[in-house]
Coordinates of C-alpha atoms in Angstrom, one line a residue:
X1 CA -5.3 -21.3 -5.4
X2 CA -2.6 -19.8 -3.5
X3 CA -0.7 -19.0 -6.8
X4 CA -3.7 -17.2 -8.5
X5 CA -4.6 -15.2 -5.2
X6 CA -0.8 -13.7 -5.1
X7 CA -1.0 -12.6 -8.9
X8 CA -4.5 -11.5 -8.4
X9 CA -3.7 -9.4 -5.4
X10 CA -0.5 -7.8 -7.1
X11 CA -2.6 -6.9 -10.1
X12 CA -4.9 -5.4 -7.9
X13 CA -2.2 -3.8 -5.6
X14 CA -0.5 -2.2 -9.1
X15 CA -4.0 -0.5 -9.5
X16 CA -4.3 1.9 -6.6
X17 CA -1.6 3.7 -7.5
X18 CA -2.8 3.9 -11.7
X19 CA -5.6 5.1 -10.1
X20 CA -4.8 7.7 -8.5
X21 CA -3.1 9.2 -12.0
X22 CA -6.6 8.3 -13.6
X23 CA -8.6 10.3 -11.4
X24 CA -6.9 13.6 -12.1
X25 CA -9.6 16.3 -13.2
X26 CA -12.6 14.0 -12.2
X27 CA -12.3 14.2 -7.9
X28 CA -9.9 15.7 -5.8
X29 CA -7.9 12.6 -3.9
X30 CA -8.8 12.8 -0.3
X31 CA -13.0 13.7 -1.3
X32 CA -12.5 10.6 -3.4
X33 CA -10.5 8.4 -0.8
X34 CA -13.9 9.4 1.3
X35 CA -16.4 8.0 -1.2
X36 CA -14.4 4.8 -1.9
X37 CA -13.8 4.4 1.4
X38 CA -17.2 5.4 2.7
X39 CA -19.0 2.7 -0.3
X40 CA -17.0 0.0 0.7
X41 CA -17.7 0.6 4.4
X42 CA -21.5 0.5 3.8
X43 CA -20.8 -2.3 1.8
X44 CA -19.2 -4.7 3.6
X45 CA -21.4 -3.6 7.1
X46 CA -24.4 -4.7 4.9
X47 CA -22.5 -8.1 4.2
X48 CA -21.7 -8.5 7.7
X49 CA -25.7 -7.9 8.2
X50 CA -26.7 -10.5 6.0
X51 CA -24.1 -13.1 6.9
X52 CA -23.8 -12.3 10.6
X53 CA -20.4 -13.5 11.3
X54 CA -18.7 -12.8 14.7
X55 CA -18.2 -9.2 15.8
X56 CA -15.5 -7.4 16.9
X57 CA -16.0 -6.0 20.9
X58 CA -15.3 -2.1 21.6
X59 CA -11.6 -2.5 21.9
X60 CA -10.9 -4.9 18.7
X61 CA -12.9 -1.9 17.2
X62 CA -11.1 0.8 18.2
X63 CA -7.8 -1.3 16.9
X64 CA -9.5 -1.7 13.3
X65 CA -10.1 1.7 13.4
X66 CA -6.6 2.9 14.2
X67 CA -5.2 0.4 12.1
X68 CA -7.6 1.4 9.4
X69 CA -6.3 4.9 9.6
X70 CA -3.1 4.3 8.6
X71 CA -3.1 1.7 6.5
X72 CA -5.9 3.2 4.1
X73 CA -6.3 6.6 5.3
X74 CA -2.6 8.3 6.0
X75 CA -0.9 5.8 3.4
X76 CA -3.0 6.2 0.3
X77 CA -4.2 10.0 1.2
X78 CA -0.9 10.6 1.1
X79 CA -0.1 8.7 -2.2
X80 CA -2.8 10.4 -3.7
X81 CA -1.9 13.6 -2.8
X82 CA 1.8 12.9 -4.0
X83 CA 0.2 11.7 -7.3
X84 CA -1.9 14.4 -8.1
X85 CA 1.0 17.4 -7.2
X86 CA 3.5 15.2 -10.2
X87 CA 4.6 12.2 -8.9
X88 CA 4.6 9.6 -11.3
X89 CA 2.4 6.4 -10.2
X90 CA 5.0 4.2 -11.5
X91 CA 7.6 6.0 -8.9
X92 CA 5.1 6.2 -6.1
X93 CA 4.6 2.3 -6.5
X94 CA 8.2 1.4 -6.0
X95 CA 8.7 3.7 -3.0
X96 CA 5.3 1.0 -1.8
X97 CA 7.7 -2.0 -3.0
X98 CA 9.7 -0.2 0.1
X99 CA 7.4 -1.1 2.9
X100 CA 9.5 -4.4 3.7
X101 CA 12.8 -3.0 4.1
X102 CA 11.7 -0.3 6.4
X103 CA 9.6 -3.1 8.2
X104 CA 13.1 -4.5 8.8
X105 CA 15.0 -1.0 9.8
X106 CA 11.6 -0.5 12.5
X107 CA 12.1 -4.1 14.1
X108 CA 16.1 -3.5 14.0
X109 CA 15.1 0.0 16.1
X110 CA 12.3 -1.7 18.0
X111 CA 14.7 -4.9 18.9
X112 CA 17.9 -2.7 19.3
X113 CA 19.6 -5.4 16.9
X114 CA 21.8 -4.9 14.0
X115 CA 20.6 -6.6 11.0
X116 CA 22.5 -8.8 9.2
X117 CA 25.2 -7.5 6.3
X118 CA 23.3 -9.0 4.2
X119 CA 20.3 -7.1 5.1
X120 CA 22.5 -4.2 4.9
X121 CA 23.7 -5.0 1.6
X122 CA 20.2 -5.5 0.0
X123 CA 18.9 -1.7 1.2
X124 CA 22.3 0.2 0.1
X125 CA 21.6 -1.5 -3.6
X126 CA 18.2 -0.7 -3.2
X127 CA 18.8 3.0 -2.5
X128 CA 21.2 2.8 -5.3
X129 CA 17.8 2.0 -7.1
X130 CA 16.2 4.7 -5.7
X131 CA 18.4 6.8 -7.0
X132 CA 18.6 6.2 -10.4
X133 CA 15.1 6.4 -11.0
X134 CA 14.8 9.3 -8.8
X135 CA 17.4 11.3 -10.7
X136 CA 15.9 12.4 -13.8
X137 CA 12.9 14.1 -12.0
X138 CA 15.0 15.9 -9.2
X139 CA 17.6 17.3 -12.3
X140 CA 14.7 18.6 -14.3
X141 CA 12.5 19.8 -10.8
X142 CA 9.6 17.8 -12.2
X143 CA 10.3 15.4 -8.4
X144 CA 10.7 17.8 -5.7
X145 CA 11.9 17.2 -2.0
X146 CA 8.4 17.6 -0.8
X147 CA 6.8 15.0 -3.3
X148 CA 10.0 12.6 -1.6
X149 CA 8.3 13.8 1.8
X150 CA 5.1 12.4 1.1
X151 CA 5.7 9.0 -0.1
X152 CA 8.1 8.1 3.3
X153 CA 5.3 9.5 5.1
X154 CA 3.1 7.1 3.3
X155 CA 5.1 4.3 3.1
X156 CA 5.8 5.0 6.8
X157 CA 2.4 5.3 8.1
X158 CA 1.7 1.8 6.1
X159 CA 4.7 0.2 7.9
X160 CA 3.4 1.0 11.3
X161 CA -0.1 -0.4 10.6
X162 CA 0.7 -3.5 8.6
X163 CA 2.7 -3.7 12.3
X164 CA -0.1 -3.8 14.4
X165 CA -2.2 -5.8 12.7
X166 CA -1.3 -8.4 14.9
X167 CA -3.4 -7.3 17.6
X168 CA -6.7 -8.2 15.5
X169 CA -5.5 -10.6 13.4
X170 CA -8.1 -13.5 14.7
X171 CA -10.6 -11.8 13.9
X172 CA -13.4 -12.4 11.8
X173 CA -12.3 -11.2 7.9
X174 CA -16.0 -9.2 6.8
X175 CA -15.5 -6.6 10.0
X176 CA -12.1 -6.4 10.2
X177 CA -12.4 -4.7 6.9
X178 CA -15.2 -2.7 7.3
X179 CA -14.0 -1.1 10.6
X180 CA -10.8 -0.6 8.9
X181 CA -12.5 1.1 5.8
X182 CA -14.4 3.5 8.1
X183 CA -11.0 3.8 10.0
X184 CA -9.3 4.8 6.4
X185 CA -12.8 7.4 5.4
X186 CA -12.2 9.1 8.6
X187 CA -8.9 10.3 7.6
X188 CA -9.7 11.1 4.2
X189 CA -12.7 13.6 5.0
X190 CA -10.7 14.7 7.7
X191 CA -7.9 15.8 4.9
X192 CA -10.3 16.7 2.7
X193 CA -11.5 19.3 4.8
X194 CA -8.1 20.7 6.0
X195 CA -7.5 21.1 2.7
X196 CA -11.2 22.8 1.0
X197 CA -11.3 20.0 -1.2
X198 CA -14.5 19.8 -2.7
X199 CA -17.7 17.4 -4.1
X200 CA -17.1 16.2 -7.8
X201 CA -20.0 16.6 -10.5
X202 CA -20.9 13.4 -11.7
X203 CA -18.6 11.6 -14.8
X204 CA -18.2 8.3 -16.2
X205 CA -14.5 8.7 -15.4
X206 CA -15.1 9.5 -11.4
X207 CA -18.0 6.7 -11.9
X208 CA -15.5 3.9 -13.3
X209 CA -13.1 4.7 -10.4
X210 CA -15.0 4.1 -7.9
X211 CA -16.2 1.5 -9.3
X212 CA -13.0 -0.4 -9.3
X213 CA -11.6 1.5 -6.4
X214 CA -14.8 0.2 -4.0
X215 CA -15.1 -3.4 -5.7
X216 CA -12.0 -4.2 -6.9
X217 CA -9.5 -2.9 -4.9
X218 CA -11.4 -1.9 -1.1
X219 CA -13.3 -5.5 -1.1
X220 CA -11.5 -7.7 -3.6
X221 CA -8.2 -7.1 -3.1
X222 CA -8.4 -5.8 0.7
X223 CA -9.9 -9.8 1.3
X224 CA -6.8 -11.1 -1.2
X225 CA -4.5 -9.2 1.3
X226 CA -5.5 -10.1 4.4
X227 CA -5.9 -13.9 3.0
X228 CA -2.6 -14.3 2.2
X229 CA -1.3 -12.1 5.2
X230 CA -2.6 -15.2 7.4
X231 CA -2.1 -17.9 5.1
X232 CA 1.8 -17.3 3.9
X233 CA 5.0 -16.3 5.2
X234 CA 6.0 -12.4 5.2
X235 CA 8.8 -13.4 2.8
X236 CA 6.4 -14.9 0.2
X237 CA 3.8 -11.2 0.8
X238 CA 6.8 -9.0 0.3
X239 CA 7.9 -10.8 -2.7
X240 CA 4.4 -10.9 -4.6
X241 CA 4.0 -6.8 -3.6
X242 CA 7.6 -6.3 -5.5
X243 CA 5.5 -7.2 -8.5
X244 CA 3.6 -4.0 -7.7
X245 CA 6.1 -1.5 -9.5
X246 CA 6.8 -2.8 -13.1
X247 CA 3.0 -3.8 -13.2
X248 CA 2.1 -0.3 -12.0
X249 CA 4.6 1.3 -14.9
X250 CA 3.1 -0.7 -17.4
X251 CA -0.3 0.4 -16.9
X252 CA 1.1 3.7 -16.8
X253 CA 2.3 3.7 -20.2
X254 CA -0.4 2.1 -21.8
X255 CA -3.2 4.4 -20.5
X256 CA -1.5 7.8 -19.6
X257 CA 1.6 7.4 -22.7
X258 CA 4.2 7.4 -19.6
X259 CA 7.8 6.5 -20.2
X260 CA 11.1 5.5 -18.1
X261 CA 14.6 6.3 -19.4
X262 CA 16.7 3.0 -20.1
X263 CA 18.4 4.3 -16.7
X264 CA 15.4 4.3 -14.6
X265 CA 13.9 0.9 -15.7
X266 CA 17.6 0.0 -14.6
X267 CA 16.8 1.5 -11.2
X268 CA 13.5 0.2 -10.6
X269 CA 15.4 -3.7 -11.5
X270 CA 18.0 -2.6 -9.1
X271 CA 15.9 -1.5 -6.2
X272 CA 13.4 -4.1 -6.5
X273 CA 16.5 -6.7 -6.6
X274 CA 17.6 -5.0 -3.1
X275 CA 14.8 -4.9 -1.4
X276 CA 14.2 -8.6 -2.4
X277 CA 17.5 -9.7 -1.2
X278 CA 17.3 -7.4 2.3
X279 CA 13.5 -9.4 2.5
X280 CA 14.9 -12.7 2.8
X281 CA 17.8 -12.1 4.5
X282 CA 15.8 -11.2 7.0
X283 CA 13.8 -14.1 6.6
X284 CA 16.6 -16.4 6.9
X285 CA 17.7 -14.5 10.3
X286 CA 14.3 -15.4 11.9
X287 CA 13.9 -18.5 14.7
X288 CA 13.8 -21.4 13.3
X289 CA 9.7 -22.3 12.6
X290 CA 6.8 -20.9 10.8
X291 CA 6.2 -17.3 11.3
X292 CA 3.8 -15.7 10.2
X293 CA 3.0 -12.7 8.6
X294 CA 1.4 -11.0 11.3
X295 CA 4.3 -11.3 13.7
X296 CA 6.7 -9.4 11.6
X297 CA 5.4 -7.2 8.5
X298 CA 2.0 -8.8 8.7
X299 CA 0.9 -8.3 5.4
X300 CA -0.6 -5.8 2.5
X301 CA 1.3 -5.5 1.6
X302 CA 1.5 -4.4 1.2
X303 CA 3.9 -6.3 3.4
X304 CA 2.4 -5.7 1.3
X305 CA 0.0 -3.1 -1.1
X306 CA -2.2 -1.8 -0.4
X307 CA -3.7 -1.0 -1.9
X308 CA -3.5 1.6 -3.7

C-alpha cells in the first residue's frame, strides 16, 4: 500500500505542472486556480458534512488557511503564471524537485548551523543541474530572469508552508484540506483580480482540467500527500517528489511534442542526483530516532508536490 500511494502521488504530483501547459488558451491560471480551488473546497466541506469528522477550532482554522495560501495559492499561482508567460512545465517541475534542498538551507538559517559537506556537496551538483538545463533557454531568451523569479518564489512560498504544517498536523485529514483549499482560492481570486484576468467560456478542454485538477489532483492526490507526509520519513517524501520532473517531461513530450537537448536531460539527471544526495545527508545528520515529516519538510511534497 505504501508503495502504490508514493507512485500514485508522484504521478499525480507530475500532473499539476502538465496542466498548467494544457490549459493555455482555455482559462487564464489564477481564474482557473480559483475554480479548482473553489470545487474542491465545496467538495470536500460537503464530505466533511456527510461524514462529520472532528473540526478544526478558530485558530487550527486560521493555520489551514495560512498554510493553504501558500502551499496552493502563492506556490501554484505562481507556477502557473510562470508556465503560461514560457516556462516549460518540464523545467518548472524540477525547480519543484528543489523544495527539499531549500528546506535544508531554511533550517540551516533557522538553526544557525552549517550543514554537513555533504549537504553542501549534493546542492553545488545540483545547481550544476540547474544550470545545464537552464542554459539553452537563457542563450536563446526563450527563459528570462523574471520567469527564474517566479519559480524561487514559488518553490519558496511552498517551503515555508510545507514548514508549518506542523502546527495542524493532528488534525482531522477531510478539513484540513478543505480549509487549506479555501486558504489556496483566496489567493488565486485575489491574483486574478490584480491582474484583470477574466471568466472562461465553456470548453471540453477547460472542462477536462478541472476535472482532473479538482478530483485528481486537489482531493486525490492532496489526501495521497498528506498520507504519506504523516506516515513516512521526510527522506522517503523528498525522494518519491524527485520522480516529479522526468514524469512531468514525459508527459510533456507526449501531449504538447516538447523536447530536451541531450544536455539538459543530462542536467535534469544531475540535479535530481544532488538534490537526492543533499536529502539524505541531511537525513543521516538528524538525532538518532524516527522523525517525521512534519518536524522537518513535513511533506507535499511536495517535501513534496504539490501539487501542481
Amino acid at each position: 500500500m505504501g508503495v502504490l500511494a508514493a507512485a500514485a502521488f508522484a504521478f499525480i504530483w507530475s500532473t499539476g505542472f502538465v496542466v498548467g501547459r494544457f490549459i493555455h488558451g482555455a482559462a487564464e491560471p489564477n481564474v482557473f486556480l480559483a475554480l479548482r480551488f473553489g470545487i474542491a473546497a465545496v467538495l470536500l466541506f460537503a464530505v466533511c458534512a456527510i461524514r462529520r469528522p472532528p473540526m478544526p477550532d478558530a485558530r487550527t482554522v486560521g493555520a489551514h488557511l495560512g498554510i493553504g495560501a501558500l502551499v496552493n495559492g502563492v506556490y501554484l499561482c505562481l507556477v502557473y503564471i510562470a508556465i503560461a508567460d514560457g516556462l516549460p512545465a518540464g523545467i518548472m517541475a524540477l525547480f519543484g524537485g528543489w523544495q527539499p534542498v531549500l528546506t535544508v538551507l531554511v533550517v540551516a538559517l533557522l538553526t544557525r548551523r552549517a550543514p554537513r559537506v555533504t549537504v553542501v556537496l549534493g546542492i553545488a551538483v545540483s545547481l550544476t543541474g540547474l544550470v545545464l538545463v537552464l542554459g539553452p533557454g537563457m542563450r536563446s531568451g526563450a527563459i528570462t530572469g523574471l520567469l527564474l523569479v517566479l519559480a524561487v518564489l514559488a518553490i519558496t512560498g511552498l517551503t515555508i508552508g510545507i514548514m508549518l504544517q506542523p502546527r495542524v498536523r493532528t488534525a482531522a485529514m477531510l478539513p484540513s484540506l478543505a480549509w487549506q483549499m479555501t486558504g489556496g482560492a483566496l489567493v488565486a481570486v485575489l491574483a486574478a483580480l490584480l491582474l484583470g484576468e477574466r471568466l472562461p467560456g465553456p470548453s471540453l478542454q477547460l472542462f477536462g482540467a478541472l476535472a482532473w485538477s479538482v478530483l485528481g489532483i486537489s482531493v486525490v492526490g492532496m489526501a495521497l500527500m498528506l498520507h504519506l507526509v504523516r506516515t513516512t520519513s521526510p527522506t522517503t517524501v523528498a525522494i518519491v517528489v524527485l520522480a516529479a520532473p522526468p514524469l512531468a517531461a514525459v508527459q510533456t513530450y507526449l501531449l504538447f511534442g516538447d523536447t530536451l537537448t541531450l544536455l539538459q536531460v543530462a542536467g535534469v539527471v544531475v540535479s535530481l542526483v544532488g538534490v537526492g544526495v543533499a536529502r539524505v545527508a541531511e537525513a543521516r545528520s538528524a538525532l538518532p530516532g524516527r522523525v517525521g515529516p512534519a518536524s522537518e519538510a513535513d511533506g507535499e511534497d511536495p517535501a513534496g508536490r504539490r501539487l501542481g
